[in-house]
């Protein structure tokens, strides 16, 4: 990765983490309701269990929101630097990198280490947990490849070389 | 649809919603974690018990790891070979020169 790519990569990775966190929360917690934040500890078998999980879901989403807000702030700062290139491939790749990081880190910690919940709670530990990790690795790999491709692509390379790291 | 009939339908909908609102809000209040109800008390007891701190740390555990990864992307890995300041022009890669 080029030095001049780092600020954009970091900002977009934060946004990707946020997108991953909200996608998890919206899709798995709310729409499909396959699990809640603590469903392996507090089953959603009655209203109280649902409410308790909703509370912890909310805290998780609050921190996801903070990460997204921080990413937006960083991206704004990067956009203010006129000498920093903003290649689309690096931006999209970094979003994928962040999303993949989220799936990988959240999956390992919450599903496999702490056992707070599993992707399909009804099944407990299941291949879906590993599929979630695999999606993280895939997104992370695709994102990293896109960032690397921009670092070595002739047109982008010149712009990245010409840019001065802004910190 | 003509004007008066649309207005009539809207008025009917508003009336129905207004009439049903006490029921809707009452049901919502029963499930509210900050409400003074039996369910609310059970929810509060389930959240703010002696496992609260452990659950808080567990819920937030991924974030320090994720932020550390982003910091590493931005600043380079600890002990990495990222230069702390731009090299002088004389030491730069010839490719770096502007055309």
Short mmCIF file of C-alpha atoms in Angstrom, two decimals:
data_model
loop_
_atom_site.label_atom_id
_atom_site.label_comp_id
_atom_site.label_asym_id
_atom_site.label_seq_id
_atom_site.Cartn_x
_atom_site.Cartn_y
_atom_site.Cartn_z
CA UNK A 1 0.00 0.00 0.00
CA UNK A 2 1.27 3.47 -0.88
CA UNK A 3 1.72 6.02 1.88
CA UNK A 4 -0.67 8.38 0.14
CA UNK A 5 -3.39 5.71 0.15
CA UNK A 6 -3.38 5.22 3.91
CA UNK A 7 -5.67 8.11 4.95
CA UNK A 8 -8.38 7.16 2.46
CA UNK A 9 -8.02 3.46 3.25
CA UNK A 10 -8.37 4.09 6.99
CA UNK A 11 -11.42 6.35 6.58
CA UNK A 12 -13.23 4.02 4.17
CA UNK A 13 -12.34 0.98 6.29
CA UNK A 14 -14.08 2.61 9.25
CA UNK A 15 -17.14 3.16 7.06
CA UNK A 16 -16.95 -0.46 5.88
CA UNK A 17 -16.88 -1.63 9.50
CA UNK A 18 -19.97 0.46 10.12
CA UNK A 19 -21.73 -0.94 7.06
CA UNK A 20 -20.89 -4.47 8.16
CA UNK A 21 -22.15 -3.84 11.67
CA UNK A 22 -25.40 -2.28 10.52
CA UNK A 23 -25.96 -4.99 7.88
CA UNK A 24 -25.54 -7.63 10.60
CA UNK A 25 -27.87 -5.79 12.95
CA UNK A 26 -30.53 -4.98 10.37
CA UNK A 27 -30.52 -8.29 8.52
CA UNK A 28 -29.79 -10.90 11.20
CA UNK A 29 -31.02 -9.19 14.37
CA UNK A 30 -34.09 -7.36 13.11
CA UNK A 31 -35.39 -8.57 9.74
CA UNK A 32 -34.60 -12.29 9.89
CA UNK A 33 -34.31 -12.36 13.71
CA UNK A 34 -31.90 -15.29 13.55
CA UNK A 35 -30.08 -14.12 16.65
CA UNK A 36 -29.73 -11.25 19.11
CA UNK A 37 -26.64 -9.89 20.81
CA UNK A 38 -26.80 -12.28 23.76
CA UNK A 39 -29.15 -15.01 22.54
CA UNK A 40 -26.72 -17.78 23.50
CA UNK A 41 -26.87 -16.46 27.10
CA UNK A 42 -30.37 -14.94 27.24
CA UNK A 43 -32.79 -16.76 24.91
CA UNK A 44 -35.49 -14.73 23.21
CA UNK A 45 -38.14 -17.11 24.51
CA UNK A 46 -40.30 -14.45 26.16
CA UNK A 47 -40.84 -10.70 26.12
CA UNK A 48 -38.23 -10.15 28.83
CA UNK A 49 -35.61 -12.08 26.86
CA UNK A 50 -36.45 -10.15 23.69
CA UNK A 51 -36.20 -6.84 25.54
CA UNK A 52 -32.88 -7.69 27.18
CA UNK A 53 -31.39 -8.70 23.83
CA UNK A 54 -32.79 -5.54 22.26
CA UNK A 55 -30.98 -3.45 24.88
CA UNK A 56 -27.63 -5.07 24.09
CA UNK A 57 -28.34 -4.87 20.35
CA UNK A 58 -28.86 -1.15 20.88
CA UNK A 59 -25.53 -0.71 22.66
CA UNK A 60 -23.78 -2.60 19.88
CA UNK A 61 -25.45 -0.43 17.25
CA UNK A 62 -24.58 2.72 19.19
CA UNK A 63 -20.89 1.87 19.00
CA UNK A 64 -21.27 0.89 15.34
CA UNK A 65 -22.78 4.35 14.79
CA UNK A 66 -19.79 5.96 16.53
CA UNK A 67 -17.37 4.06 14.29
CA UNK A 68 -19.36 5.19 11.23
CA UNK A 69 -19.39 8.78 12.41
CA UNK A 70 -15.63 8.65 13.01
CA UNK A 71 -15.20 7.22 9.50
CA UNK A 72 -17.27 10.05 8.01
CA UNK A 73 -15.16 12.60 9.87
CA UNK A 74 -11.94 11.01 8.63
CA UNK A 75 -13.26 10.89 5.06
CA UNK A 76 -14.21 14.57 5.27
CA UNK A 77 -10.69 15.39 6.43
CA UNK A 78 -9.21 13.35 3.57
CA UNK A 79 -11.47 15.12 1.06
CA UNK A 80 -10.20 18.48 2.34
CA UNK A 81 -6.65 17.54 1.36
CA UNK A 82 -6.42 18.69 -2.25
CA UNK A 83 -3.19 16.77 -2.85
CA UNK A 84 -4.53 13.39 -1.73
CA UNK A 85 -5.89 11.26 -4.58
CA UNK A 86 -9.30 9.64 -4.15
CA UNK A 87 -9.32 6.63 -6.47
CA UNK A 88 -12.69 4.87 -6.59
CA UNK A 89 -11.11 1.41 -6.51
CA UNK A 90 -9.20 2.20 -3.32
CA UNK A 91 -12.36 3.60 -1.73
CA UNK A 92 -14.59 0.65 -2.66
CA UNK A 93 -11.84 -1.80 -1.79
CA UNK A 94 -11.44 -0.22 1.63
CA UNK A 95 -15.19 -0.43 2.24
CA UNK A 96 -15.02 -4.15 1.46
CA UNK A 97 -11.92 -4.47 3.64
CA UNK A 98 -13.76 -2.89 6.57
CA UNK A 99 -16.84 -5.03 6.09
CA UNK A 100 -14.68 -8.14 5.90
CA UNK A 101 -12.77 -7.09 9.01
CA UNK A 102 -16.04 -6.67 10.86
CA UNK A 103 -17.34 -10.11 9.87
CA UNK A 104 -14.04 -11.74 10.75
CA UNK A 105 -13.42 -10.02 14.08
CA UNK A 106 -17.03 -10.05 15.27
CA UNK A 107 -17.43 -13.64 14.12
CA UNK A 108 -14.32 -14.89 15.89
CA UNK A 109 -14.94 -12.99 19.13
CA UNK A 110 -18.73 -13.23 19.49
CA UNK A 111 -19.47 -16.56 17.79
CA UNK A 112 -16.38 -18.66 18.53
CA UNK A 113 -14.56 -17.24 21.56
CA UNK A 114 -17.18 -15.65 23.82
CA UNK A 115 -20.19 -17.56 22.45
CA UNK A 116 -22.49 -14.57 22.89
CA UNK A 117 -24.61 -15.69 19.97
CA UNK A 118 -24.47 -17.74 16.80
CA UNK A 119 -25.57 -16.83 13.29
CA UNK A 120 -28.57 -19.18 13.50
CA UNK A 121 -29.22 -19.35 17.23
CA UNK A 122 -31.76 -22.14 16.89
CA UNK A 123 -28.94 -24.40 15.64
CA UNK A 124 -26.29 -23.21 18.12
CA UNK A 125 -22.75 -23.52 16.72
CA UNK A 126 -23.28 -24.38 13.06
CA UNK A 127 -21.66 -24.19 9.62
CA UNK A 128 -23.33 -20.79 9.24
CA UNK A 129 -20.86 -19.43 11.80
CA UNK A 130 -18.01 -20.58 9.59
CA UNK A 131 -19.76 -19.25 6.49
CA UNK A 132 -19.91 -15.86 8.20
CA UNK A 133 -16.16 -16.00 8.84
CA UNK A 134 -15.56 -17.10 5.26
CA UNK A 135 -17.53 -14.11 3.98
CA UNK A 136 -15.26 -11.92 6.11
CA UNK A 137 -12.11 -13.46 4.67
CA UNK A 138 -13.50 -13.14 1.13
CA UNK A 139 -14.45 -9.47 1.52
CA UNK A 140 -11.15 -8.72 3.21
CA UNK A 141 -9.22 -10.39 0.39
CA UNK A 142 -11.20 -8.64 -2.34
CA UNK A 143 -10.77 -5.30 -0.63
CA UNK A 144 -7.06 -5.74 -0.13
CA UNK A 145 -6.64 -6.84 -3.76
CA UNK A 146 -8.45 -3.70 -4.96
CA UNK A 147 -6.24 -1.47 -2.82
CA UNK A 148 -3.11 -3.23 -4.05
CA UNK A 149 -4.29 -3.00 -7.65
CA UNK A 150 -4.56 0.77 -7.33
CA UNK A 151 -1.10 0.90 -5.78
CA UNK A 152 0.46 -0.73 -8.83
CA UNK A 153 -1.87 0.44 -11.64
CA UNK A 154 0.14 2.81 -13.91
CA UNK A 155 -2.33 5.73 -14.00
CA UNK A 156 -3.20 5.60 -10.35
CA UNK A 157 0.38 4.93 -9.41
CA UNK A 158 1.53 8.25 -10.81
CA UNK A 159 -1.14 10.11 -8.89
CA UNK A 160 -0.37 8.22 -5.71
CA UNK A 161 3.34 8.88 -6.12
CA UNK A 162 2.77 12.57 -6.75
CA UNK A 163 0.67 12.90 -3.61
CA UNK A 164 2.34 13.88 -0.39
CA UNK A 165 1.24 12.13 2.81
CA UNK A 166 -0.83 14.73 4.59
CA UNK A 167 0.14 13.94 8.15
CA UNK B 1 -60.69 9.37 -6.55
CA UNK B 2 -62.58 12.60 -5.98
CA UNK B 3 -61.56 15.25 -3.45
CA UNK B 4 -64.29 14.79 -0.83
CA UNK B 5 -64.02 10.99 -0.74
CA UNK B 6 -60.25 11.16 -0.27
CA UNK B 7 -60.70 13.64 2.57
CA UNK B 8 -63.31 11.35 4.09
CA UNK B 9 -60.95 8.38 3.98
CA UNK B 10 -58.12 10.36 5.51
CA UNK B 11 -60.44 11.58 8.26
CA UNK B 12 -61.60 8.02 8.93
CA UNK B 13 -58.00 6.79 9.12
CA UNK B 14 -57.07 9.57 11.52
CA UNK B 15 -60.09 8.76 13.67
CA UNK B 16 -59.21 5.07 13.78
CA UNK B 17 -55.58 5.79 14.67
CA UNK B 18 -56.64 8.30 17.30
CA UNK B 19 -59.04 5.81 18.79
CA UNK B 20 -56.51 3.01 18.79
CA UNK B 21 -53.61 5.06 20.12
CA UNK B 22 -54.28 4.42 23.83
CA UNK B 23 -54.23 0.68 23.15
CA UNK B 24 -51.10 0.92 21.01
CA UNK B 25 -49.25 3.05 23.52
CA UNK B 26 -50.43 0.97 26.45
CA UNK B 27 -49.08 -2.19 24.83
CA UNK B 28 -45.80 -0.48 24.00
CA UNK B 29 -45.50 0.74 27.57
CA UNK B 30 -45.89 -2.78 28.95
CA UNK B 31 -42.81 -3.88 27.00
CA UNK B 32 -40.75 -0.77 27.67
CA UNK B 33 -37.56 -1.37 29.70
CA UNK B 34 -37.84 2.00 31.44
CA UNK B 35 -41.55 1.72 32.24
CA UNK B 36 -42.95 1.11 35.67
CA UNK B 37 -44.53 -2.23 34.87
CA UNK B 38 -43.91 -5.81 35.88
CA UNK B 39 -42.26 -6.59 32.55
CA UNK B 40 -40.22 -3.40 32.70
CA UNK B 41 -38.95 -4.36 36.14
CA UNK B 42 -38.02 -7.84 34.94
CA UNK B 43 -36.16 -6.38 31.96
CA UNK B 44 -34.27 -3.92 34.17
CA UNK B 45 -33.37 -6.72 36.55
CA UNK B 46 -32.14 -8.79 33.62
CA UNK B 47 -29.97 -5.98 32.28
CA UNK B 48 -28.56 -4.33 35.38
CA UNK B 49 -27.58 -7.42 37.34
CA UNK B 50 -24.15 -8.55 38.53
CA UNK B 51 -23.29 -9.65 34.96
CA UNK B 52 -23.79 -6.16 33.50
CA UNK B 53 -20.12 -5.15 33.33
CA UNK B 54 -19.04 -8.50 31.92
CA UNK B 55 -21.75 -8.35 29.27
CA UNK B 56 -20.89 -4.75 28.43
CA UNK B 57 -17.23 -5.67 27.92
CA UNK B 58 -18.22 -8.73 25.88
CA UNK B 59 -20.60 -6.75 23.67
CA UNK B 60 -17.99 -4.09 22.96
CA UNK B 61 -15.05 -6.50 22.66
CA UNK B 62 -14.79 -6.41 18.84
CA UNK B 63 -14.44 -2.62 18.68
CA UNK B 64 -10.94 -2.20 20.19
CA UNK B 65 -9.68 -4.92 17.86
CA UNK B 66 -11.30 -3.28 14.83
CA UNK B 67 -9.99 0.17 15.76
CA UNK B 68 -6.50 -1.24 16.31
CA UNK B 69 -6.64 -2.76 12.82
CA UNK B 70 -7.67 0.61 11.33
CA UNK B 71 -4.91 2.37 13.26
CA UNK B 72 -2.44 -0.12 11.84
CA UNK B 73 -3.73 0.59 8.31
CA UNK B 74 -3.35 4.33 8.89
CA UNK B 75 -0.04 4.44 10.74
CA UNK B 76 1.54 1.15 9.68
CA UNK B 77 2.11 -1.92 11.80
CA UNK B 78 4.11 -1.36 15.00
CA UNK B 79 7.74 -1.94 14.17
CA UNK B 80 6.97 -1.69 10.47
CA UNK B 81 9.21 0.07 7.98
CA UNK B 82 6.92 3.01 7.23
CA UNK B 83 9.01 6.21 7.03
CA UNK B 84 8.00 8.78 9.64
CA UNK B 85 8.53 11.71 7.29
CA UNK B 86 8.71 12.08 3.53
CA UNK B 87 12.16 11.45 2.13
CA UNK B 88 13.98 14.41 0.57
CA UNK B 89 13.62 14.69 -3.21
CA UNK B 90 17.17 13.47 -3.76
CA UNK B 91 16.36 10.13 -2.11
CA UNK B 92 13.05 9.58 -3.84
CA UNK B 93 12.32 6.95 -6.41
CA UNK B 94 12.91 8.43 -9.91
CA UNK B 95 9.39 7.28 -10.78
CA UNK B 96 8.07 9.68 -8.15
CA UNK B 97 9.16 12.74 -10.15
CA UNK B 98 6.35 14.61 -11.79
CA UNK B 99 6.36 14.26 -15.59
#
